[in-house]
């Protein structure tokens, strides 16, 4: 099995800077701004046109651009340094992991997720779950943890959102050009792309295998769009989260069983497994089957699979858990089930939902039963989840239900703006030069207090202007393309005022997120936004799921308000929210607002991205903010409205906060025009949020709490390590798993 970069297509790149090709095929460049600059300097126009896709840019750039760079001493100097750092990263003499666990060669962790948000040039995500998965594997690689990831090649993953004049969302699919993206074909011994059959499914389904290199972690992507498949099976991997239940089951079957089979074929055999949400849980069945085929007694096989499996659940919304009816399960699993040594009823019992016993298979219940280590994604979500799934452990009190919580975190090198990073570096580097590798250490962030208010404020102003400039440029291009009505220009941010307090709200338009909360009392809102001395403006963005009519109606309502002259252009909706727009927004607004129905937000991560850049959170106390809020780093309020209930009281609390606290603080300026108290809160936000809500902290918790392979294996595979308990306390009775 091989994955080779098609070097022959880059014959026009001079030898001296040919390393750019290697760099382009590893997303490492995307979280190192100095590497990004190498591509940008080479051919600025094409860099933009390619939407920051270096593979496309290198392919499309004429030779004279390369010649110019290869003869520019300054460019070459930077090139040499960055290539050195890149190669050093890829072949480390040491890593956090190796230092922490010397002499241990752990098993590889196989991380399964139905989406991966890595960079805007790769359409493999829909929202927060995917971005979290992307950040997880980036950080795992940074720490030197052996990991492979498995996901889908969604060729039509990008559904661009085009807003019609009446505010209705239109979805426009863009097909990924795989030959001009940083994805590589995995080829088999015959030199052709590797194709693997999903075991025991009739009629057969085949997947072709692709690879994206994400720093040190390879991400394998499954693709059903191949000739070997029946036409109806080719579309399985086209798009994320197909609505129709049978399509969805087939998708999860391919991801779980097919994904596990692919790893087996690639020789990644004795791995531990981390399931990011229940979509890929069928992988547990395939692992079980592998053990049984190898001759392991069924009880032992099951215990070993459990002991080496981690499952993370991500939502308290019941409707978001996949449940498949028995007849559908029978259609696909009748032939598979006997190979597990189970009769049909035993098989179905694995996925029985204790709230709703009977004829269906619940993926979350199944994953909880089949894994020993399971967690929710914030402390509050842990409480909600233990209560939700207590019936699975009828003998235990709710607080003893074995579902822990590891609060999510975001990949700081990806989400910290490089101007803020440069500013921080001026103050951190002299006393803690390694801060970029050890940014989960809260002590270094104390230095943030030394940054003068006006420097931090100045950078923030720059980022705000950059955001507004980007938004206007998007509009300008649309206008120039005759694709825009004048009313939409006003709605989509043309009148944004760089001096006004700016509140951002961007997320999926699911009902529980209550994007429309501030529209409860239009007269009050009118007074707030049109306050002559302290104007407030709102920027909204986000997509509704194509099948979510309610979400689309909420979006339409907001879009129509943003067209309404009553609000003076101070309410805007920016179309086509994605990772790139998210970056501009979490760096450039003043306040990041979050107003979910309490207990419905599992964690939320966009507020973490904002907070570490000095953008202050204003949020319902739910998800991560219950832990993150410290009274000095933003604003919080208890939400009271139950799901579907009356939102007026929550809206009033929100108006009061904005009117009486946030706006006065923002507009209180001294002679230097800097809001010093605000700047102090920004610093508090950065230093309290960055070290705590980063993916390094999160990964280290997964490693010490769970990744059993880390704890259980010595340098020689299969031999338990002495003294293991010191490093990794596990539940009594769970120790000593060896997978062989
Ligand atoms: C961070 C991020 C999300 C997740 O945001 P939440 O706060 O969890 O709603 C969704 N989409 C994009 C593009 C993101 O960058």
XYZ file of C-alpha atoms and ligand atoms in Angstrom:
755
model
C 0.000 0.000 0.000
C 1.349 3.376 -0.963
C 0.358 6.980 -1.121
C 2.564 8.956 -3.388
C 2.421 12.583 -4.224
C 2.063 12.852 -8.029
C 5.388 14.664 -8.355
C 5.408 14.440 -12.135
C 2.562 16.932 -12.310
C 4.813 19.503 -10.655
C 7.699 19.334 -13.127
C 7.461 23.114 -13.555
C 8.538 23.690 -9.925
C 12.316 24.320 -9.713
C 14.453 21.889 -7.769
C 15.549 24.579 -5.307
C 12.034 25.097 -3.964
C 10.502 21.740 -4.838
C 9.797 21.159 -1.148
C 6.765 23.394 -1.623
C 5.043 20.383 -3.162
C 5.544 18.300 -0.020
C 4.408 21.215 2.066
C 1.262 21.640 -0.037
C 0.212 18.051 0.634
C 0.441 18.347 4.398
C -2.034 20.580 6.184
C 0.714 21.466 8.655
C 1.132 24.638 6.610
C -2.423 25.729 7.438
C -1.717 26.309 11.131
C 1.670 27.930 10.579
C 1.129 31.424 9.283
C 4.755 31.719 8.182
C 4.258 28.716 5.895
C 1.085 30.235 4.518
C 3.072 33.319 3.620
C 5.401 31.207 1.433
C 2.469 30.237 -0.771
C 0.968 33.672 -0.737
C 4.213 35.355 -1.770
C 4.675 32.999 -4.642
C 1.513 34.023 -6.449
C -0.860 36.203 -4.523
C -3.639 36.298 -7.112
C -3.767 32.557 -7.660
C -3.578 32.002 -3.917
C -6.794 33.939 -3.547
C -8.475 32.405 -6.567
C -7.721 28.901 -5.345
C -9.331 29.728 -1.983
C -6.026 29.044 -0.261
C -5.581 25.620 -1.783
C -1.817 25.297 -2.316
C -2.068 22.219 -4.550
C -4.288 24.024 -7.009
C -2.164 27.125 -6.762
C 1.089 25.272 -7.521
C -0.544 23.511 -10.457
C -1.904 26.721 -11.951
C 1.074 28.978 -11.372
C 3.217 29.661 -14.476
C 6.959 28.840 -14.317
C 8.101 32.472 -14.272
C 6.610 32.930 -10.774
C 8.675 30.034 -9.503
C 11.802 31.359 -11.191
C 11.293 34.696 -9.523
C 10.944 33.105 -6.087
C 13.861 30.744 -6.610
C 16.102 33.717 -7.352
C 14.951 35.842 -4.457
C 17.361 35.497 -1.501
C 14.759 36.644 0.991
C 12.226 34.129 -0.242
C 14.812 31.355 -0.159
C 15.858 32.206 3.364
C 12.275 31.898 4.568
C 11.764 28.787 2.506
C 14.793 27.095 4.075
C 13.712 27.909 7.601
C 10.162 26.755 7.106
C 11.157 23.547 5.359
C 13.560 22.870 8.202
C 10.820 23.375 10.767
C 8.422 21.228 8.742
C 10.863 18.336 8.408
C 11.735 18.613 12.066
C 8.062 18.415 12.971
C 7.546 15.370 10.785
C 10.575 13.506 12.086
C 10.873 14.539 15.665
C 13.709 13.289 17.793
C 11.372 13.720 20.680
C 7.794 14.701 21.361
C 5.672 15.447 24.381
C 4.398 11.902 24.252
C 7.813 10.293 24.046
C 9.082 12.363 26.941
C 6.087 11.698 29.080
C 5.972 7.976 28.425
C 9.582 7.023 27.708
C 10.213 3.596 26.320
C 6.610 2.917 25.468
C 5.412 2.205 22.033
C 1.692 2.568 22.338
C -0.864 1.225 19.989
C -2.158 3.545 17.388
C -5.415 5.242 18.242
C -7.889 4.991 15.378
C -10.083 8.083 15.507
C -13.373 7.760 13.640
C -15.596 10.686 12.783
C -18.272 11.309 10.180
C -16.839 14.786 9.571
C -13.496 16.540 9.721
C -13.182 20.305 9.557
C -9.572 20.975 8.615
C -9.413 23.903 6.268
C -11.822 25.674 3.955
C -10.297 24.026 0.902
C -11.585 20.613 2.066
C -15.369 20.213 2.321
C -15.497 17.358 4.784
C -17.483 19.000 7.568
C -20.847 20.526 8.357
C -20.213 22.282 11.643
C -18.833 22.128 15.147
C -18.463 18.357 15.394
C -16.234 18.319 12.337
C -14.119 21.270 13.393
C -13.634 19.603 16.764
C -12.488 16.392 15.066
C -10.051 18.346 12.913
C -8.643 20.139 15.940
C -8.398 16.826 17.803
C -6.193 15.150 15.225
C -4.033 18.235 14.733
C -3.329 18.365 18.467
C -2.763 14.606 18.730
C -0.067 14.937 16.090
C 1.453 17.973 17.807
C 1.859 15.872 20.946
C 3.341 12.944 19.047
C 0.509 10.582 19.898
C 0.293 7.794 17.321
C -3.061 8.219 15.617
C -4.810 7.496 12.352
C -8.155 9.021 11.481
C -10.987 7.689 9.348
C -13.730 9.692 7.657
C -15.568 10.241 4.399
C -14.551 11.711 1.083
C -17.596 13.924 0.573
C -17.171 15.022 -2.995
C -20.209 17.298 -2.694
C -19.584 18.219 0.905
C -19.764 21.902 0.302
C -23.311 23.093 0.172
C -22.864 26.786 -0.386
C -25.576 28.948 1.022
C -27.027 31.523 -1.350
C -29.602 33.844 0.135
C -32.557 34.703 -2.056
C -34.055 38.193 -1.833
C -36.865 36.929 0.398
C -34.377 35.465 2.849
C -34.882 31.850 1.836
C -31.743 29.739 1.891
C -30.750 28.092 -1.371
C -28.142 25.321 -1.312
C -25.675 25.130 -4.127
C -23.398 22.113 -4.271
C -19.787 22.524 -5.297
C -17.975 19.439 -6.465
C -14.506 18.952 -5.062
C -11.826 18.628 -7.714
C -9.871 15.834 -6.075
C -6.961 16.095 -8.426
C -6.353 19.675 -7.412
C -6.830 19.293 -3.666
C -4.419 18.148 -0.948
C -5.795 14.610 -1.042
C -3.885 11.583 -2.266
C -4.944 8.259 -3.688
C -3.931 5.284 -1.598
C -2.787 2.689 -4.096
C -2.635 -1.070 -3.786
C 0.068 -3.441 -4.953
C -1.196 -3.311 -8.525
C -0.572 0.438 -8.617
C -4.271 1.208 -8.824
C -6.281 2.975 -6.157
C -7.004 0.725 -3.213
C -10.597 -0.517 -3.191
C -11.933 -2.442 -0.218
C -15.151 -4.365 0.068
C -17.337 -3.658 3.098
C -17.522 -7.157 4.599
C -20.599 -9.351 4.501
C -22.999 -6.777 3.130
C -25.156 -7.959 0.293
C -25.341 -6.636 -2.399
C -21.704 -5.673 -1.925
C -20.484 -2.138 -1.325
C -16.936 -1.080 -2.161
C -14.931 1.888 -0.989
C -11.911 3.527 -2.559
C -9.375 5.002 -0.167
C -7.868 8.487 -0.096
C -5.519 10.123 2.324
C -5.075 13.623 3.691
C -1.943 14.209 5.720
C -2.769 16.390 8.732
C 0.581 17.138 10.316
C 1.699 13.793 11.684
C -1.713 12.160 11.476
C -2.941 10.467 8.306
C -6.655 10.846 7.681
C -8.085 8.074 5.493
C -11.190 8.977 3.548
C -13.690 6.503 2.166
C -15.210 7.071 -1.224
C -18.087 5.081 -2.721
C -18.212 6.981 -5.997
C -16.505 4.251 -8.014
C -17.413 2.000 -10.924
C -17.289 -1.138 -8.799
C -20.431 -0.045 -6.973
C -24.004 -0.369 -8.129
C -25.278 3.067 -9.158
C -27.429 3.396 -6.019
C -24.401 2.806 -3.816
C -22.163 5.347 -5.491
C -23.865 8.297 -3.822
C -23.392 6.991 -0.265
C -20.402 9.244 0.325
C -21.513 12.258 -1.711
C -22.841 14.377 1.121
C -22.932 14.652 4.879
C -25.824 13.307 6.916
C -28.319 12.082 4.393
C -31.803 12.618 5.684
C -33.433 9.421 4.497
C -33.021 6.747 7.138
C -31.888 3.934 4.896
C -29.292 6.124 3.180
C -28.069 7.148 6.568
C -27.767 3.554 7.745
C -25.786 2.663 4.642
C -23.535 5.618 5.238
C -22.839 4.572 8.831
C -22.302 1.016 7.777
C -19.697 2.094 5.284
C -17.975 4.416 7.752
C -17.878 1.954 10.640
C -17.496 -1.458 9.090
C -15.851 -0.283 5.889
C -13.573 2.072 7.797
C -12.404 -0.617 10.161
C -11.836 -2.975 7.240
C -9.746 -0.354 5.492
C -7.511 -0.004 8.546
C -7.162 -3.756 8.677
C -6.176 -3.798 5.013
C -3.656 -1.019 5.638
C -2.124 -3.073 8.405
C -3.287 -0.860 11.283
C -4.463 -3.848 13.209
C -4.022 -3.766 16.906
C -5.317 -0.326 17.494
C -7.467 1.220 20.134
C -10.438 3.132 18.891
C -11.983 6.498 19.584
C -15.462 7.100 18.192
C -16.285 10.757 17.802
C -20.098 10.528 18.145
C -22.170 7.425 17.388
C -22.190 7.567 13.573
C -19.211 5.278 13.242
C -20.107 2.869 16.061
C -20.568 -0.108 13.726
C -16.791 -0.195 13.653
C -17.032 -1.908 17.022
C -18.835 -4.822 15.376
C -16.141 -5.217 12.802
C -13.441 -5.187 15.461
C -15.344 -7.887 17.292
C -15.660 -9.943 14.147
C -11.931 -9.637 13.469
C -11.167 -11.061 16.915
C -13.621 -13.902 16.496
C -12.219 -14.798 13.108
C -8.799 -14.893 14.764
C -10.169 -17.505 17.154
C -10.721 -15.529 20.330
C -13.519 -16.749 22.620
C -16.551 -14.445 22.260
C -16.675 -13.162 25.845
C -13.017 -12.336 25.856
C -13.225 -10.680 22.463
C -16.053 -8.484 23.622
C -14.270 -7.428 26.785
C -11.139 -6.584 24.864
C -12.999 -4.480 22.384
C -14.754 -2.666 25.193
C -11.540 -2.073 27.068
C -9.846 -0.474 24.089
C -12.735 1.703 22.931
C -13.467 5.315 23.764
C -16.781 6.870 22.812
C -17.542 10.580 22.959
C -21.166 11.678 22.849
C -21.830 15.185 21.624
C -25.452 16.091 21.983
C -28.226 16.086 24.559
C -30.853 16.631 21.848
C -32.697 13.269 21.682
C -33.618 13.629 18.012
C -29.958 13.964 17.110
C -29.170 10.377 18.085
C -29.442 7.882 15.255
C -32.096 5.230 15.697
C -32.725 2.564 13.062
C -35.884 0.420 12.957
C -35.515 -3.329 13.147
C -36.667 -4.124 9.605
C -34.011 -1.824 8.219
C -31.368 -3.335 10.454
C -32.447 -6.791 9.336
C -32.037 -5.867 5.688
C -28.345 -5.148 6.194
C -27.298 -7.150 9.221
C -29.023 -10.514 8.879
C -26.031 -11.815 7.007
C -23.531 -10.128 9.301
C -24.998 -11.050 12.655
C -24.133 -14.804 12.683
C -20.463 -13.963 12.165
C -20.570 -12.272 15.581
C -21.757 -15.431 17.268
C -24.998 -13.718 18.176
C -28.568 -14.598 17.373
C -30.788 -11.849 16.059
C -32.362 -10.898 19.372
C -28.999 -10.726 21.087
C -27.758 -8.535 18.293
C -30.682 -6.123 18.489
C -30.372 -6.020 22.273
C -26.944 -4.405 21.867
C -28.637 -1.309 20.484
C -31.751 -1.290 22.634
C -32.716 2.103 23.967
C -33.853 1.592 27.568
C -36.230 4.558 27.283
C -37.868 3.043 24.331
C -37.423 -0.706 24.299
C -38.601 -2.537 21.254
C -37.948 -2.706 17.662
C -35.142 -0.290 17.005
C -31.383 0.069 17.245
C -29.998 3.154 18.957
C -26.421 3.956 17.965
C -25.620 5.844 21.168
C -26.936 3.088 23.447
C -24.965 0.613 21.373
C -21.742 2.617 21.582
C -22.152 3.080 25.332
C -22.591 -0.660 25.834
C -19.696 -1.605 23.623
C -17.088 0.795 24.997
C -15.642 0.950 28.473
C -14.603 4.584 28.282
C -17.213 7.160 27.416
C -17.491 10.845 27.929
C -19.554 13.951 27.387
C -17.985 17.195 26.195
C -18.449 19.647 29.085
C -19.059 19.201 32.791
C -22.667 20.353 32.464
C -23.177 18.055 29.507
C -21.765 15.245 31.636
C -24.517 15.783 34.200
C -27.186 15.878 31.510
C -25.795 12.782 29.798
C -25.524 10.723 32.977
C -29.137 11.461 33.677
C -30.127 10.749 30.105
C -28.445 7.343 30.021
C -28.871 6.258 33.634
C -31.416 3.585 32.571
C -28.519 1.724 30.945
C -27.082 1.273 34.443
C -30.277 0.617 36.414
C -28.375 -0.332 39.566
C -26.426 2.891 39.753
C -27.407 6.292 41.063
C -27.275 9.036 38.442
C -24.058 10.524 39.784
C -22.354 7.122 39.599
C -23.206 6.463 35.966
C -19.816 5.849 34.321
C -19.930 8.660 31.780
C -17.260 11.274 32.444
C -16.818 14.649 30.922
C -13.843 16.049 29.051
C -14.595 19.582 28.046
C -13.856 20.357 24.413
C -10.981 22.547 23.374
C -9.838 24.189 20.143
C -6.497 24.026 18.342
C -4.827 27.281 19.325
C -2.378 27.468 16.369
C -5.382 27.204 14.039
C -7.657 29.672 15.807
C -5.365 32.254 17.398
C -5.031 35.100 14.957
C -1.437 35.546 13.879
C -1.399 39.263 14.708
C -2.539 38.508 18.234
C -0.017 35.664 18.310
C 2.763 38.033 17.271
C 1.740 40.510 19.941
C 1.680 37.776 22.590
C 5.017 36.502 21.423
C 6.678 39.841 22.105
C 5.806 39.460 25.762
C 5.958 35.703 26.194
C 9.045 34.806 24.226
C 11.561 36.517 26.558
C 10.441 34.512 29.547
C 8.915 31.385 28.035
C 10.179 30.756 24.511
C 8.404 27.381 24.279
C 4.967 28.809 24.801
C 3.833 27.807 21.326
C 4.297 24.131 22.189
C 3.076 24.400 25.770
C 0.201 26.778 25.506
C -1.942 24.743 27.883
C 0.191 26.026 30.755
C -1.847 28.797 32.427
C 1.226 30.361 34.010
C 2.629 31.694 30.734
C -0.605 33.430 29.946
C -0.282 35.592 33.045
C 2.148 37.642 30.977
C -0.810 38.917 28.984
C -1.343 41.457 31.760
C 1.882 43.150 30.715
C 0.567 44.041 27.282
C -0.351 47.741 27.229
C -4.076 48.309 26.686
C -3.579 50.401 23.584
C -1.471 47.740 21.853
C -4.087 45.060 22.347
C -6.880 47.435 21.453
C -5.009 48.533 18.340
C -4.650 44.956 17.095
C -8.297 44.312 17.787
C -9.321 47.396 15.822
C -7.196 46.226 12.918
C -8.910 42.821 12.942
C -12.325 44.409 13.106
C -11.576 46.546 10.076
C -10.251 43.530 8.258
C -13.486 41.656 8.957
C -15.592 44.520 7.645
C -13.379 44.914 4.597
C -13.746 41.204 3.804
C -17.504 41.359 4.128
C -17.715 44.380 1.845
C -15.454 42.724 -0.691
C -17.740 39.692 -0.802
C -20.678 42.010 -1.440
C -18.804 44.019 -4.007
C -18.006 40.924 -6.015
C -21.572 39.758 -5.871
C -22.833 43.166 -6.936
C -20.365 43.255 -9.791
C -21.619 39.851 -10.869
C -25.180 41.216 -11.072
C -26.258 38.689 -8.513
C -27.517 41.093 -5.914
C -30.517 43.236 -5.196
C -29.846 46.566 -3.461
C -31.897 45.599 -0.367
C -29.641 42.597 0.108
C -26.537 44.736 0.094
C -27.835 46.577 3.123
C -28.844 43.290 4.728
C -25.471 41.721 4.196
C -23.235 44.148 5.966
C -22.579 47.017 3.584
C -23.457 49.613 6.217
C -21.431 48.180 9.053
C -19.793 50.881 11.118
C -16.256 50.231 12.346
C -16.730 52.432 15.396
C -19.919 50.760 16.658
C -20.070 47.994 19.257
C -20.347 44.840 17.179
C -21.929 41.628 18.415
C -21.429 38.440 16.386
C -23.597 35.355 16.275
C -22.632 32.528 13.961
C -23.618 28.908 14.228
C -25.908 26.300 12.741
C -29.477 27.506 12.588
C -30.892 24.726 14.717
C -33.984 25.759 16.672
C -32.484 25.277 20.132
C -29.722 27.776 19.371
C -32.335 30.565 19.410
C -30.639 32.803 16.871
C -33.779 34.924 16.952
C -33.802 35.591 20.704
C -32.888 39.265 20.362
C -35.916 39.779 18.096
C -38.410 39.039 20.881
C -39.098 42.728 21.523
C -38.564 44.751 18.377
C -39.100 48.136 20.024
C -36.475 47.428 22.613
C -34.077 46.147 19.961
C -34.757 49.250 17.892
C -33.770 51.462 20.841
C -30.589 49.477 21.419
C -29.266 49.399 17.878
C -30.297 52.949 17.045
C -29.000 54.541 20.219
C -27.449 57.713 18.920
C -24.490 57.733 21.305
C -23.966 54.091 21.847
C -25.065 52.260 18.711
C -24.945 48.471 18.695
C -24.767 46.340 15.563
C -25.237 42.618 15.053
C -23.620 40.314 12.512
C -25.322 36.965 11.966
C -24.114 34.032 9.914
C -24.882 30.342 9.705
C -26.544 27.664 7.632
C -29.664 25.685 8.329
C -29.530 21.970 7.582
C -31.056 21.568 4.092
C -33.855 19.436 5.566
C -34.546 21.672 8.570
C -37.576 23.779 7.614
C -37.834 25.358 11.062
C -34.213 26.414 10.998
C -34.673 27.891 7.527
C -37.669 29.881 8.716
C -35.717 31.339 11.649
C -32.976 32.270 9.231
C -35.466 33.890 6.889
C -36.954 35.920 9.707
C -33.531 37.269 10.651
C -32.681 37.995 7.047
C -35.869 39.979 6.648
C -35.152 42.013 9.778
C -31.728 42.757 8.414
C -33.362 44.189 5.277
C -35.665 46.380 7.358
C -34.685 50.102 7.282
C -36.021 50.379 10.816
C -32.775 48.850 12.069
C -30.686 51.228 10.027
C -28.363 48.649 8.483
C -27.121 47.692 11.943
C -28.370 44.146 11.678
C -26.716 42.072 9.038
C -26.671 38.521 7.844
C -23.589 37.210 6.042
C -24.243 34.277 3.762
C -22.280 31.049 3.434
C -20.759 30.572 6.899
C -17.730 28.310 6.786
C -14.396 27.869 8.489
C -12.918 30.878 6.698
C -15.732 33.245 7.620
C -15.643 31.806 11.152
C -12.021 32.861 11.404
C -12.718 36.433 10.375
C -15.675 36.651 12.724
C -14.120 35.180 15.877
C -11.164 37.518 15.386
C -12.984 40.655 14.404
C -16.231 41.245 16.305
C -16.238 42.794 19.798
C -18.640 40.404 21.490
C -19.525 36.786 20.725
C -23.117 35.996 21.577
C -24.594 32.583 22.353
C -28.198 32.113 23.409
C -29.155 28.416 23.365
C -32.036 26.949 25.324
C -30.362 25.899 28.603
C -29.092 22.314 28.792
C -29.255 21.894 25.008
C -25.741 23.080 24.179
C -23.348 20.214 24.820
C -20.255 22.377 24.736
C -19.985 24.945 21.973
C -16.536 25.790 20.700
C -16.823 29.011 18.719
C -16.903 31.008 21.976
C -13.529 29.501 22.882
C -12.072 30.643 19.562
C -13.435 34.137 20.142
C -12.385 34.352 23.789
C -8.736 33.480 23.155
C -8.535 36.308 20.637
C -9.887 38.812 23.143
C -13.440 38.786 21.785
C -15.689 38.825 24.858
C -18.336 36.162 25.326
C -21.923 37.014 26.122
C -23.656 33.728 26.682
C -26.328 31.749 28.421
C -24.718 29.680 31.173
C -24.689 26.426 29.293
C -22.128 24.078 27.762
C -18.510 25.110 28.253
C -19.380 28.615 29.472
C -20.599 27.223 32.811
C -16.926 26.431 33.465
C -15.363 29.111 31.328
C -17.060 32.161 32.825
C -15.157 33.576 35.812
C -17.022 36.813 36.430
C -14.326 38.942 34.761
C -13.887 37.501 31.266
C -17.249 38.234 29.638
C -20.931 38.129 30.513
C -23.228 35.309 31.480
C -26.862 34.855 32.283
C -29.016 31.978 33.402
C -31.468 31.064 30.717
C -34.867 30.056 32.011
C -37.027 29.238 29.058
C -37.592 25.532 28.545
C -37.362 24.157 25.050
C -40.215 25.594 23.003
C -41.211 27.818 25.936
C -41.645 31.550 26.303
C -38.398 33.321 25.554
C -39.344 36.819 26.639
C -37.701 36.720 30.085
C -34.391 35.496 28.615
C -34.561 38.177 25.939
C -35.107 40.879 28.568
C -32.059 39.725 30.509
C -30.059 39.915 27.309
C -31.289 43.444 26.491
C -30.504 44.592 30.033
C -26.968 43.283 29.821
C -26.306 44.901 26.466
C -27.932 48.207 27.354
C -26.756 48.647 30.943
C -23.385 46.927 31.047
C -21.843 46.064 27.716
C -22.503 49.201 25.680
C -21.569 51.625 28.508
C -18.315 49.759 29.086
C -17.473 49.716 25.391
C -18.122 53.411 24.929
C -16.367 54.613 28.052
C -13.199 56.072 26.567
C -10.382 58.098 27.993
C -8.563 60.825 26.110
C -6.543 58.228 24.170
C -9.815 56.734 22.859
C -9.041 53.351 24.380
C -11.704 51.660 26.541
C -9.293 50.573 29.252
C -11.746 48.541 31.286
C -12.800 46.715 28.164
C -9.167 46.019 27.270
C -8.653 44.589 30.756
C -11.548 42.226 30.197
C -10.053 41.200 26.863
C -6.840 40.245 28.622
C -8.733 38.321 31.255
C -10.582 36.529 28.475
C -7.393 35.574 26.637
C -5.519 34.330 29.660
C -8.394 32.440 31.249
C -9.649 30.799 28.049
C -6.601 30.003 25.891
C -4.764 27.586 28.227
C -7.911 25.897 29.480
C -10.085 25.559 26.361
C -7.368 24.439 23.995
C -7.097 21.047 22.359
C -3.757 20.305 24.083
C -5.464 20.315 27.464
C -8.260 18.217 25.988
C -5.909 15.685 24.353
C -3.832 15.275 27.481
C -7.002 14.474 29.383
C -8.000 11.868 26.827
C -4.530 10.404 27.045
C -4.295 10.200 30.815
C -7.909 9.240 31.403
C -8.595 6.908 28.558
C -6.432 6.028 25.703
C -5.888 2.654 27.226
C -3.246 1.626 24.791
C -1.119 4.391 26.201
C -1.307 2.842 29.605
C -1.479 -0.803 28.834
C 1.324 -1.499 26.483
C 5.007 -1.703 26.985
C 7.644 -1.367 24.313
C 6.978 -4.951 23.368
C 3.467 -5.146 22.048
C 1.213 -7.219 24.196
C 3.176 -7.052 27.426
C 1.536 -5.051 30.170
C 3.756 -2.398 31.612
C 4.761 -2.528 35.237
C 3.751 0.371 37.440
C 1.029 1.387 35.076
C -1.377 2.535 37.743
C 0.796 5.477 38.596
C 0.481 6.943 35.185
C -3.041 6.073 34.379
C -5.601 5.252 36.975
C -8.379 3.209 35.449
C -11.465 1.634 36.850
C -10.852 -1.508 38.851
C -11.215 -4.493 36.633
C -10.586 -2.617 33.431
C -6.835 -3.031 33.372
C -4.635 -5.308 31.401
C -6.301 -5.277 28.054
C -4.226 -6.734 25.348
C -5.798 -6.938 22.017
C -3.864 -9.791 20.531
C -16.198 26.477 15.588
C -17.127 26.289 14.475
C -18.404 25.749 14.701
C -18.875 25.347 16.079
O -19.443 26.430 16.745
P -20.402 26.240 18.001
O -20.033 27.303 18.936
O -20.106 24.893 18.595
O -21.780 26.362 17.504
C -19.249 25.591 13.622
N -18.877 25.934 12.368
C -17.668 26.472 12.115
C -17.326 26.833 10.717
C -16.759 26.654 13.157
O -15.556 27.165 12.882
